Structures are given as structure tokens and as C-alpha cells.
Amino acid sequence: MIQQMRDIVAAELAPTATPDHPGGLAAALYAGRHVEFFSYGFADDTGKRPVTADTLFNLASLRKPFEATLVALGALRGELRLDDLLPKYLPELHGDTIRHVTVGELVTHTSGLLLPTDHPPWPNESFTRAQFIDMLNGWTPPAGVAPGKQRIYSHAGYVLLQLVLEGCYRAPIRELIESRILEPLGMQATVIPERGPDNRAVMDRAWMQRVVQGYSDQGAALGPAGDQQSYFDVPGTGQMFSSARDIATFAAACVDGRSADPHLREALRMTQHESFRVDEKFGQAMAWETVHLPGVTIVDKPGGLNNASGYIGLVPAQRIGIVLLANRGEYPHEIARYKILPALAQLVAAHGG
């Protein structure tokens, strides 16, 4: 059956990563404790450096499930509560609305928060921590929007969540993710680098040689290799980098619970529980989105910048996971949600899985 599953994945991915497309694609399929990798195209079109399972990609918003996992872990260990108000960890938050937002609302995108950094027209400047706090304290939601009453996707909300976690644990977000998630899972190729003055990730030479060059969907090189983008001039707010091999390990832990730490295993499951139903098809969990299709429920997280695209999709009921990492903007990751994962789930069900 693994070969049949591989054929399903390859048939859908190959047309999306031909020589006519910029950059390349690294993908991983996890099923039945078996991992298959798929690689297409180039990490750098100029140098013709091929993509492999160990090539390092900018994960964009695929970072968010890791921060959500920290929240779930903290809740399970009694270190924080989902109904804790944000000023408990950031006393400088005193605005009329933001001081009533909870950790749980922040992690599920139900706080109602929407700042200029979340949508066009994009600001031209970046914001210091103090300026960010001022924006939050001055935030007034539009009529009908209130904490806990709706789902509004907010990147700024997860930057705020980073500050909340750092305030809770008195440690940088990089250290928290490394010690609580990456090291227990044996993920050795995933990191949140500091961002240099040229907006390039600060990495040693060996790591930088594994990092992709990013491209627009039209093929223009955007930024240097290791480009990090953020509207926030705050340590730790750049993107995470990882490989298809490492993110496959994370996906496997999410659907198969292979982590030896029972708290982490439960936290990974907890993040996937739908907490807000958007409509009959879509719901929101902690960072993850839930997609209810005929015969299958998918838990997934897309992410993207103008020069990077990523996707993690899970079918927890059948212990299936897929990872897509591309070094170009606007990669059509929807094929995993609507074609690949439903087909894989149907195949497993047909074989009694």
C-alpha cells in the first residue's frame, strides 16, 4: 500500500514543480510509521543546487503550531491556563480591549485582534517592542468584534503570543521551542535564527549552505538565501527554518504520538482539538485549522511569504501526515488538502486502516 500512497502523492506533486516553475519542492509523507520523501527542482536556480529532504526552508507560519504546542504543554503542566488574561504575563498591557484577551483566545485566533501588520496596505516601517505594545494598548476592534466571539487570523497575535510565553517562562522563544519540543522529538535541523541587519538569518556557514534561495511565483529571486521577514524589530520574531525530514518527524509525532514524553504527546493532540467552528466545513484549533470533507477530517496549517510556501496536513484518525516545503511564493498547497489527503485516507480505509 505504501507504493500506492507514494504514487498518489507523486502524481499530484510532479505537475506543480516542473522546470518551468521557479525553485523547488521538498515533500514528505508519513503513513503507518513509514516515511517517504519527494524532492523536485532547485534550492538555488542559479547554482542548480538540487532540493533534498535535508534542504532548509523558511517555514513562514508553519512556526505557529510549535508555539501552540508550548501553550498546550504549559496548560497540561499547570504552568499557565488558557483562560489567563494576557496582563498576567505582560503587565504593560492595559488597553481597554487587549487586557481582556486570554491566552486561549490568542492561540486560537479568536481574540479579534487585527493590526496593520496583518493585512494590506502593509506598513512601510517595522515596530519595536514598545511601539508594538502601544499599538496593542490602543487597539479598538470594530463593531461586532470582541474577544472569543469570532475567528480572525492574526500574525501579530502570534507575535504577541511569543511575548506572552517569554513573559511566562522568562526565557527566549528559541530556547523554549528547542528544549520543550525539538530536543525531545530529536529534531536537529530546525531553528529560529536571529535576524541580521540585512534581514538574513544568522547561521554558520554549514547551515547556510543548506538554505534555499527564495523566489516569487513569477521566478524573481526575493531577498538573500536565509531571508527573514518581519514587521517587528523584536528578537525571535523572524521565521523558523527546517527541512522536510525534520518536519516529517513533527508530523509523525502529531498523528502517531511517538514522543517518549507523555505530556508532549498529549500537548500535540490537544493543539489539534477544534475550539471554534467557523462554518460547516472549517474550524479553528490551536494554530491548526480543521477541514471537514466528505468521509475525512483534515487538520492542517498552511504558511507562506512572497518567497516561501509551506504546508503540514494531518489525518489523525488514520495516522497520515504530509509536509510540503517550497522556496517560492503562492505554491498551490490546496492540492494536499483537497486531493492528496482525501485520496490517501480513502486508500487506507479501503485496506481496513
mmCIF file of C-alpha atoms in Angstrom:
data_model
loop_
_atom_site.group_PDB
_atom_site.id
_atom_site.type_symbol
_atom_site.label_atom_id
_atom_site.label_comp_id
_atom_site.label_asym_id
_atom_site.label_seq_id
_atom_site.Cartn_x
_atom_site.Cartn_y
_atom_site.Cartn_z
ATOM 1 C CA MET A 1 0.000 0.000 0.000
ATOM 2 C CA ILE A 2 2.923 2.360 0.606
ATOM 3 C CA GLN A 3 3.756 2.291 -3.092
ATOM 4 C CA GLN A 4 0.157 3.155 -3.942
ATOM 5 C CA MET A 5 0.292 6.048 -1.494
ATOM 6 C CA ARG A 6 3.567 7.217 -2.973
ATOM 7 C CA ASP A 7 2.045 7.114 -6.452
ATOM 8 C CA ILE A 8 -0.905 9.259 -5.314
ATOM 9 C CA VAL A 9 1.416 11.886 -3.854
ATOM 10 C CA ALA A 10 3.838 11.939 -6.773
ATOM 11 C CA ALA A 11 1.066 12.188 -9.356
ATOM 12 C CA GLU A 12 -0.259 15.369 -7.734
ATOM 13 C CA LEU A 13 3.065 16.993 -6.861
ATOM 14 C CA ALA A 14 5.044 16.454 -10.061
ATOM 15 C CA PRO A 15 2.978 18.863 -12.226
ATOM 16 C CA THR A 16 3.426 21.638 -9.619
ATOM 17 C CA ALA A 17 7.232 21.504 -9.624
ATOM 18 C CA THR A 18 8.427 21.217 -13.196
ATOM 19 C CA PRO A 19 11.454 23.008 -14.718
ATOM 20 C CA ASP A 20 9.034 25.769 -15.724
ATOM 21 C CA HIS A 21 8.429 26.582 -12.062
ATOM 22 C CA PRO A 22 10.940 28.603 -10.008
ATOM 23 C CA GLY A 23 12.832 26.975 -7.171
ATOM 24 C CA GLY A 24 11.919 23.559 -5.896
ATOM 25 C CA LEU A 25 9.804 21.480 -3.574
ATOM 26 C CA ALA A 26 10.585 19.078 -0.741
ATOM 27 C CA ALA A 27 7.750 16.882 0.474
ATOM 28 C CA ALA A 28 7.343 14.099 2.996
ATOM 29 C CA LEU A 29 4.604 11.534 3.529
ATOM 30 C CA TYR A 30 4.137 9.813 6.863
ATOM 31 C CA ALA A 31 1.894 6.757 6.992
ATOM 32 C CA GLY A 32 1.929 3.679 9.144
ATOM 33 C CA ARG A 33 5.257 4.574 10.777
ATOM 34 C CA HIS A 34 6.796 4.784 7.329
ATOM 35 C CA VAL A 35 8.211 7.968 5.795
ATOM 36 C CA GLU A 36 8.618 8.690 2.093
ATOM 37 C CA PHE A 37 10.386 11.766 0.706
ATOM 38 C CA PHE A 38 9.869 13.588 -2.588
ATOM 39 C CA SER A 39 12.242 16.205 -3.996
ATOM 40 C CA TYR A 40 11.868 18.420 -7.039
ATOM 41 C CA GLY A 41 13.770 21.312 -8.561
ATOM 42 C CA PHE A 42 16.455 23.524 -7.089
ATOM 43 C CA ALA A 43 17.263 25.185 -3.799
ATOM 44 C CA ASP A 44 19.062 27.797 -5.907
ATOM 45 C CA ASP A 45 18.239 28.119 -9.595
ATOM 46 C CA THR A 46 21.486 29.922 -10.377
ATOM 47 C CA GLY A 47 23.781 27.350 -8.814
ATOM 48 C CA LYS A 48 21.500 24.428 -9.769
ATOM 49 C CA ARG A 49 21.721 23.076 -6.222
ATOM 50 C CA PRO A 50 19.077 20.343 -6.020
ATOM 51 C CA VAL A 51 16.463 20.211 -3.294
ATOM 52 C CA THR A 52 16.784 17.249 -0.908
ATOM 53 C CA ALA A 53 14.978 16.063 2.203
ATOM 54 C CA ASP A 54 17.644 17.910 4.217
ATOM 55 C CA THR A 55 17.454 21.274 2.427
ATOM 56 C CA LEU A 56 16.478 24.061 4.838
ATOM 57 C CA PHE A 57 13.379 26.127 4.038
ATOM 58 C CA ASN A 58 11.784 29.183 5.594
ATOM 59 C CA LEU A 59 8.692 27.795 7.354
ATOM 60 C CA ALA A 60 6.733 31.068 7.491
ATOM 61 C CA SER A 61 3.596 30.437 9.564
ATOM 62 C CA LEU A 62 4.327 26.733 9.989
ATOM 63 C CA ARG A 63 6.105 28.025 13.089
ATOM 64 C CA LYS A 64 2.744 28.676 14.759
ATOM 65 C CA PRO A 65 1.934 25.038 15.710
ATOM 66 C CA PHE A 66 5.172 24.967 17.691
ATOM 67 C CA GLU A 67 4.136 27.966 19.784
ATOM 68 C CA ALA A 68 0.679 26.447 20.156
ATOM 69 C CA THR A 69 2.339 23.280 21.454
ATOM 70 C CA LEU A 70 4.171 25.343 24.089
ATOM 71 C CA VAL A 71 0.815 26.730 25.231
ATOM 72 C CA ALA A 72 -0.740 23.245 25.404
ATOM 73 C CA LEU A 73 2.278 21.901 27.294
ATOM 74 C CA GLY A 74 2.079 24.761 29.759
ATOM 75 C CA ALA A 75 -1.615 24.140 30.336
ATOM 76 C CA LEU A 76 -1.102 20.409 30.869
ATOM 77 C CA ARG A 77 1.738 21.009 33.322
ATOM 78 C CA GLY A 78 -0.160 23.661 35.261
ATOM 79 C CA GLU A 79 2.293 26.400 34.287
ATOM 80 C CA LEU A 80 -0.370 28.547 32.644
ATOM 81 C CA ARG A 81 -4.097 28.467 31.995
ATOM 82 C CA LEU A 82 -5.925 29.050 28.728
ATOM 83 C CA ASP A 83 -8.243 31.479 30.496
ATOM 84 C CA ASP A 84 -5.354 33.530 31.901
ATOM 85 C CA LEU A 85 -5.622 37.179 30.875
ATOM 86 C CA LEU A 86 -2.600 38.479 28.960
ATOM 87 C CA PRO A 87 -1.581 41.130 31.541
ATOM 88 C CA LYS A 88 -0.686 38.272 33.916
ATOM 89 C CA TYR A 89 2.401 37.714 31.745
ATOM 90 C CA LEU A 90 2.699 41.180 30.165
ATOM 91 C CA PRO A 91 1.689 43.736 32.808
ATOM 92 C CA GLU A 92 2.317 46.564 30.341
ATOM 93 C CA LEU A 93 -0.874 45.576 28.502
ATOM 94 C CA HIS A 94 -3.525 47.874 29.928
ATOM 95 C CA GLY A 95 -5.674 48.871 26.925
ATOM 96 C CA ASP A 96 -9.441 48.655 27.308
ATOM 97 C CA THR A 97 -9.737 45.648 24.963
ATOM 98 C CA ILE A 98 -6.362 43.883 24.987
ATOM 99 C CA ARG A 99 -6.367 43.454 28.774
ATOM 100 C CA HIS A 100 -9.480 41.277 28.471
ATOM 101 C CA VAL A 101 -7.936 38.871 25.918
ATOM 102 C CA THR A 102 -6.953 35.403 27.162
ATOM 103 C CA VAL A 103 -4.089 33.115 26.215
ATOM 104 C CA GLY A 104 -6.601 30.641 24.783
ATOM 105 C CA GLU A 105 -8.176 33.266 22.542
ATOM 106 C CA LEU A 106 -4.780 34.330 21.277
ATOM 107 C CA VAL A 107 -3.649 30.802 20.376
ATOM 108 C CA THR A 108 -6.932 30.031 18.554
ATOM 109 C CA HIS A 109 -7.128 33.314 16.591
ATOM 110 C CA THR A 110 -10.358 34.202 18.374
ATOM 111 C CA SER A 111 -9.147 37.337 20.169
ATOM 112 C CA GLY A 112 -10.480 39.603 17.411
ATOM 113 C CA LEU A 113 -7.044 41.196 17.114
ATOM 114 C CA LEU A 114 -6.208 42.655 13.711
ATOM 115 C CA LEU A 115 -3.350 45.142 13.310
ATOM 116 C CA PRO A 116 -1.883 46.907 10.247
ATOM 117 C CA THR A 117 0.844 44.237 10.050
ATOM 118 C CA ASP A 118 -1.814 41.585 9.396
ATOM 119 C CA HIS A 119 -3.262 42.768 6.091
ATOM 120 C CA PRO A 120 -2.765 45.189 3.170
ATOM 121 C CA PRO A 121 -1.971 48.004 2.809
ATOM 122 C CA TRP A 122 1.211 46.854 4.549
ATOM 123 C CA PRO A 123 3.113 49.382 6.679
ATOM 124 C CA ASN A 124 6.485 50.585 5.440
ATOM 125 C CA GLU A 125 8.156 50.562 8.828
ATOM 126 C CA SER A 126 8.971 47.954 11.465
ATOM 127 C CA PHE A 127 7.950 48.236 15.102
ATOM 128 C CA THR A 128 9.944 47.985 18.287
ATOM 129 C CA ARG A 129 8.572 46.112 21.269
ATOM 130 C CA ALA A 130 7.488 49.394 22.874
ATOM 131 C CA GLN A 131 5.723 50.521 19.702
ATOM 132 C CA PHE A 132 4.008 47.133 19.409
ATOM 133 C CA ILE A 133 2.753 47.344 22.980
ATOM 134 C CA ASP A 134 1.461 50.857 22.269
ATOM 135 C CA MET A 135 -0.425 49.543 19.210
ATOM 136 C CA LEU A 136 -1.960 46.792 21.315
ATOM 137 C CA ASN A 137 -2.997 49.151 24.088
ATOM 138 C CA GLY A 138 -4.580 51.462 21.530
ATOM 139 C CA TRP A 139 -6.370 48.682 19.659
ATOM 140 C CA THR A 140 -10.128 49.069 19.401
ATOM 141 C CA PRO A 141 -11.975 46.346 17.477
ATOM 142 C CA PRO A 142 -14.704 47.279 15.018
ATOM 143 C CA ALA A 143 -18.351 46.961 15.972
ATOM 144 C CA GLY A 144 -19.419 43.360 16.494
ATOM 145 C CA VAL A 145 -15.879 42.085 17.121
ATOM 146 C CA ALA A 146 -14.924 41.044 20.647
ATOM 147 C CA PRO A 147 -12.530 38.569 22.294
ATOM 148 C CA GLY A 148 -13.747 34.999 21.931
ATOM 149 C CA LYS A 149 -16.592 35.772 19.528
ATOM 150 C CA GLN A 150 -15.056 35.141 16.080
ATOM 151 C CA ARG A 151 -12.078 33.709 14.233
ATOM 152 C CA ILE A 152 -9.743 36.332 12.715
ATOM 153 C CA TYR A 153 -6.344 35.110 11.610
ATOM 154 C CA SER A 154 -3.632 37.349 13.044
ATOM 155 C CA HIS A 155 0.112 37.084 12.617
ATOM 156 C CA ALA A 156 0.500 39.916 15.120
ATOM 157 C CA GLY A 157 -1.460 37.790 17.575
ATOM 158 C CA TYR A 158 1.241 35.137 17.444
ATOM 159 C CA VAL A 159 3.995 37.714 17.851
ATOM 160 C CA LEU A 160 2.104 38.731 20.975
ATOM 161 C CA LEU A 161 1.829 35.067 21.964
ATOM 162 C CA GLN A 162 5.622 34.825 21.724
ATOM 163 C CA LEU A 163 5.963 37.711 24.183
ATOM 164 C CA VAL A 164 3.397 36.099 26.487
ATOM 165 C CA LEU A 165 5.316 32.807 26.506
ATOM 166 C CA GLU A 166 8.603 34.577 27.095
ATOM 167 C CA GLY A 167 6.994 36.505 29.952
ATOM 168 C CA CYS A 168 5.577 33.314 31.441
ATOM 169 C CA TYR A 169 8.819 31.334 31.351
ATOM 170 C CA ARG A 170 11.408 34.139 31.494
ATOM 171 C CA ALA A 171 13.246 32.628 28.548
ATOM 172 C CA PRO A 172 13.610 33.402 24.806
ATOM 173 C CA ILE A 173 11.186 31.682 22.462
ATOM 174 C CA ARG A 174 14.027 29.897 20.677
ATOM 175 C CA GLU A 175 15.151 28.233 23.911
ATOM 176 C CA LEU A 176 11.600 27.258 24.818
ATOM 177 C CA ILE A 177 10.908 25.587 21.475
ATOM 178 C CA GLU A 178 14.285 23.857 21.435
ATOM 179 C CA SER A 179 14.155 22.477 24.979
ATOM 180 C CA ARG A 180 10.467 21.581 25.122
ATOM 181 C CA ILE A 181 9.747 20.336 21.590
ATOM 182 C CA LEU A 182 12.725 19.965 19.251
ATOM 183 C CA GLU A 183 15.100 18.145 21.574
ATOM 184 C CA PRO A 184 12.508 15.685 22.949
ATOM 185 C CA LEU A 185 11.453 14.819 19.379
ATOM 186 C CA GLY A 186 15.025 14.537 18.105
ATOM 187 C CA MET A 187 14.592 17.383 15.600
ATOM 188 C CA GLN A 188 18.139 18.543 14.872
ATOM 189 C CA ALA A 189 17.613 20.664 11.765
ATOM 190 C CA THR A 190 15.008 23.142 12.995
ATOM 191 C CA VAL A 191 15.916 26.559 14.359
ATOM 192 C CA ILE A 192 14.689 30.123 14.863
ATOM 193 C CA PRO A 193 17.809 32.126 13.973
ATOM 194 C CA GLU A 194 18.356 35.702 14.991
ATOM 195 C CA ARG A 195 17.809 38.188 12.168
ATOM 196 C CA GLY A 196 20.823 40.149 10.968
ATOM 197 C CA PRO A 197 20.836 43.805 9.865
ATOM 198 C CA ASP A 198 20.309 42.683 6.254
ATOM 199 C CA ASN A 199 17.208 40.673 7.319
ATOM 200 C CA ARG A 200 19.186 37.498 6.744
ATOM 201 C CA ALA A 201 19.142 34.646 9.240
ATOM 202 C CA VAL A 202 22.306 34.472 11.314
ATOM 203 C CA MET A 203 23.595 30.948 10.697
ATOM 204 C CA ASP A 204 27.010 29.341 10.441
ATOM 205 C CA ARG A 205 28.430 28.511 7.037
ATOM 206 C CA ALA A 206 27.472 24.827 7.071
ATOM 207 C CA TRP A 207 23.822 25.621 7.796
ATOM 208 C CA MET A 208 23.664 28.473 5.305
ATOM 209 C CA GLN A 209 24.869 26.149 2.554
ATOM 210 C CA ARG A 210 21.700 24.098 3.114
ATOM 211 C CA VAL A 211 19.309 27.078 2.988
ATOM 212 C CA VAL A 212 17.205 27.838 -0.089
ATOM 213 C CA GLN A 213 17.082 30.978 -2.159
ATOM 214 C CA GLY A 214 13.527 32.278 -2.182
ATOM 215 C CA TYR A 215 11.615 33.187 -5.357
ATOM 216 C CA SER A 216 8.386 34.895 -6.266
ATOM 217 C CA ASP A 217 5.759 32.829 -8.026
ATOM 218 C CA GLN A 218 6.959 34.534 -11.227
ATOM 219 C CA GLY A 219 10.559 33.398 -10.725
ATOM 220 C CA ALA A 220 12.249 36.539 -9.396
ATOM 221 C CA ALA A 221 14.774 35.995 -6.622
ATOM 222 C CA LEU A 222 13.469 37.763 -3.496
ATOM 223 C CA GLY A 223 15.884 38.544 -0.681
ATOM 224 C CA PRO A 224 19.109 36.696 0.076
ATOM 225 C CA ALA A 225 19.281 32.998 0.926
ATOM 226 C CA GLY A 226 18.093 32.784 4.518
ATOM 227 C CA ASP A 227 15.829 35.808 4.138
ATOM 228 C CA GLN A 228 13.690 36.534 7.204
ATOM 229 C CA GLN A 229 10.734 38.878 7.066
ATOM 230 C CA SER A 230 9.072 40.651 9.971
ATOM 231 C CA TYR A 231 7.367 43.914 10.765
ATOM 232 C CA PHE A 232 8.644 43.598 14.316
ATOM 233 C CA ASP A 233 12.118 44.652 15.399
ATOM 234 C CA VAL A 234 11.997 42.274 18.347
ATOM 235 C CA PRO A 235 14.354 39.305 18.940
ATOM 236 C CA GLY A 236 12.849 35.971 17.939
ATOM 237 C CA THR A 237 10.209 37.351 15.579
ATOM 238 C CA GLY A 238 11.878 36.095 12.391
ATOM 239 C CA GLN A 239 10.845 32.847 10.789
ATOM 240 C CA MET A 240 11.864 29.328 11.688
ATOM 241 C CA PHE A 241 13.904 27.212 9.262
ATOM 242 C CA SER A 242 13.697 23.447 8.874
ATOM 243 C CA SER A 243 13.891 20.516 6.480
ATOM 244 C CA ALA A 244 11.271 18.145 5.139
ATOM 245 C CA ARG A 245 12.943 15.364 7.133
ATOM 246 C CA ASP A 246 12.654 17.258 10.423
ATOM 247 C CA ILE A 247 9.100 18.475 9.844
ATOM 248 C CA ALA A 248 8.123 14.905 8.925
ATOM 249 C CA THR A 249 9.284 13.949 12.426
ATOM 250 C CA PHE A 250 6.984 16.618 13.863
ATOM 251 C CA ALA A 251 4.051 15.473 11.704
ATOM 252 C CA ALA A 252 4.644 11.871 12.761
ATOM 253 C CA ALA A 253 4.598 12.871 16.435
ATOM 254 C CA CYS A 254 1.341 14.759 15.858
ATOM 255 C CA VAL A 255 -0.513 11.763 14.418
ATOM 256 C CA ASP A 256 1.328 8.814 15.952
ATOM 257 C CA GLY A 257 2.424 10.038 19.368
ATOM 258 C CA ARG A 258 5.944 8.703 19.043
ATOM 259 C CA SER A 259 7.347 11.164 21.569
ATOM 260 C CA ALA A 260 8.525 9.435 24.728
ATOM 261 C CA ASP A 261 7.246 12.344 26.819
ATOM 262 C CA PRO A 262 3.561 11.736 27.621
ATOM 263 C CA HIS A 263 2.968 15.442 28.283
ATOM 264 C CA LEU A 264 4.322 16.379 24.861
ATOM 265 C CA ARG A 265 2.338 13.599 23.207
ATOM 266 C CA GLU A 266 -0.865 14.875 24.810
ATOM 267 C CA ALA A 267 0.024 18.506 24.037
ATOM 268 C CA LEU A 268 0.401 17.707 20.336
ATOM 269 C CA ARG A 269 -3.049 16.091 20.371
ATOM 270 C CA MET A 270 -4.512 18.965 22.368
ATOM 271 C CA THR A 271 -3.456 21.560 19.793
ATOM 272 C CA GLN A 272 -5.490 19.734 17.141
ATOM 273 C CA HIS A 273 -8.823 19.869 19.009
ATOM 274 C CA GLU A 274 -11.257 22.187 17.273
ATOM 275 C CA SER A 275 -12.198 25.030 19.604
ATOM 276 C CA PHE A 276 -14.132 27.306 17.256
ATOM 277 C CA ARG A 277 -16.365 26.301 14.349
ATOM 278 C CA VAL A 278 -16.152 28.845 11.544
ATOM 279 C CA ASP A 279 -18.752 27.237 9.285
ATOM 280 C CA GLU A 280 -19.972 23.778 8.288
ATOM 281 C CA LYS A 281 -16.634 22.944 6.638
ATOM 282 C CA PHE A 282 -13.966 24.826 8.592
ATOM 283 C CA GLY A 283 -12.953 25.097 12.216
ATOM 284 C CA GLN A 284 -10.064 26.520 14.232
ATOM 285 C CA ALA A 285 -7.882 24.730 16.753
ATOM 286 C CA MET A 286 -4.672 25.921 18.420
ATOM 287 C CA ALA A 287 -2.844 27.225 15.315
ATOM 288 C CA TRP A 288 -4.186 24.294 13.281
ATOM 289 C CA GLU A 289 -7.243 24.573 11.049
ATOM 290 C CA THR A 290 -9.792 21.769 10.823
ATOM 291 C CA VAL A 291 -11.341 20.897 7.482
ATOM 292 C CA HIS A 292 -14.411 18.651 7.392
ATOM 293 C CA LEU A 293 -14.690 16.960 3.995
ATOM 294 C CA PRO A 294 -16.916 14.026 2.972
ATOM 295 C CA GLY A 295 -15.531 10.962 4.714
ATOM 296 C CA VAL A 296 -12.457 12.638 6.215
ATOM 297 C CA THR A 297 -11.475 15.362 8.674
ATOM 298 C CA ILE A 298 -8.149 17.043 7.977
ATOM 299 C CA VAL A 299 -6.123 19.062 10.454
ATOM 300 C CA ASP A 300 -3.694 21.351 8.687
ATOM 301 C CA LYS A 301 -1.629 24.505 8.661
ATOM 302 C CA PRO A 302 -0.580 26.392 5.541
ATOM 303 C CA GLY A 303 2.039 29.107 5.634
ATOM 304 C CA GLY A 304 3.575 31.455 3.130
ATOM 305 C CA LEU A 305 5.535 34.586 2.336
ATOM 306 C CA ASN A 306 6.188 36.190 -1.026
ATOM 307 C CA ASN A 307 9.206 33.858 -1.433
ATOM 308 C CA ALA A 308 8.262 30.763 0.584
ATOM 309 C CA SER A 309 5.371 28.341 0.959
ATOM 310 C CA GLY A 310 4.736 25.550 3.406
ATOM 311 C CA TYR A 311 2.041 23.130 4.446
ATOM 312 C CA ILE A 312 1.541 20.436 7.067
ATOM 313 C CA GLY A 313 -1.572 18.302 6.700
ATOM 314 C CA LEU A 314 -2.723 15.576 9.086
ATOM 315 C CA VAL A 315 -5.413 12.913 9.072
ATOM 316 C CA PRO A 316 -5.216 11.964 12.762
ATOM 317 C CA ALA A 317 -7.855 9.240 12.547
ATOM 318 C CA GLN A 318 -5.692 7.268 10.122
ATOM 319 C CA ARG A 319 -2.251 8.432 11.269
ATOM 320 C CA ILE A 320 -1.370 10.108 7.988
ATOM 321 C CA GLY A 321 0.677 13.261 7.600
ATOM 322 C CA ILE A 322 2.097 15.213 4.682
ATOM 323 C CA VAL A 323 4.625 18.049 4.534
ATOM 324 C CA LEU A 324 5.186 20.439 1.616
ATOM 325 C CA LEU A 325 8.035 22.983 1.615
ATOM 326 C CA ALA A 326 8.629 25.202 -1.422
ATOM 327 C CA ASN A 327 11.023 28.098 -1.972
ATOM 328 C CA ARG A 328 8.565 30.167 -3.924
ATOM 329 C CA GLY A 329 5.516 32.209 -3.112
ATOM 330 C CA GLU A 330 1.990 31.040 -3.885
ATOM 331 C CA TYR A 331 2.712 27.306 -4.134
ATOM 332 C CA PRO A 332 -0.700 25.583 -4.616
ATOM 333 C CA HIS A 333 -0.732 23.697 -1.312
ATOM 334 C CA GLU A 334 -4.517 23.226 -1.570
ATOM 335 C CA ILE A 335 -3.866 20.085 -3.604
ATOM 336 C CA ALA A 336 -2.801 18.377 -0.377
ATOM 337 C CA ARG A 337 -5.959 19.411 1.465
ATOM 338 C CA TYR A 338 -8.478 18.646 -1.247
ATOM 339 C CA LYS A 339 -6.844 15.908 -3.340
ATOM 340 C CA ILE A 340 -3.869 14.129 -1.781
ATOM 341 C CA LEU A 341 -5.024 13.630 1.805
ATOM 342 C CA PRO A 342 -8.607 12.597 0.925
ATOM 343 C CA ALA A 343 -7.245 10.092 -1.612
ATOM 344 C CA LEU A 344 -4.769 8.690 0.910
ATOM 345 C CA ALA A 345 -7.463 8.412 3.575
ATOM 346 C CA GLN A 346 -9.760 6.613 1.158
ATOM 347 C CA LEU A 347 -6.984 4.178 0.258
ATOM 348 C CA VAL A 348 -6.200 3.412 3.903
ATOM 349 C CA ALA A 349 -9.892 2.931 4.671
ATOM 350 C CA ALA A 350 -10.237 0.538 1.721
ATOM 351 C CA HIS A 351 -7.424 -1.558 3.209
ATOM 352 C CA GLY A 352 -9.108 -1.644 6.601
ATOM 353 C CA GLY A 353 -6.883 1.030 8.192
#
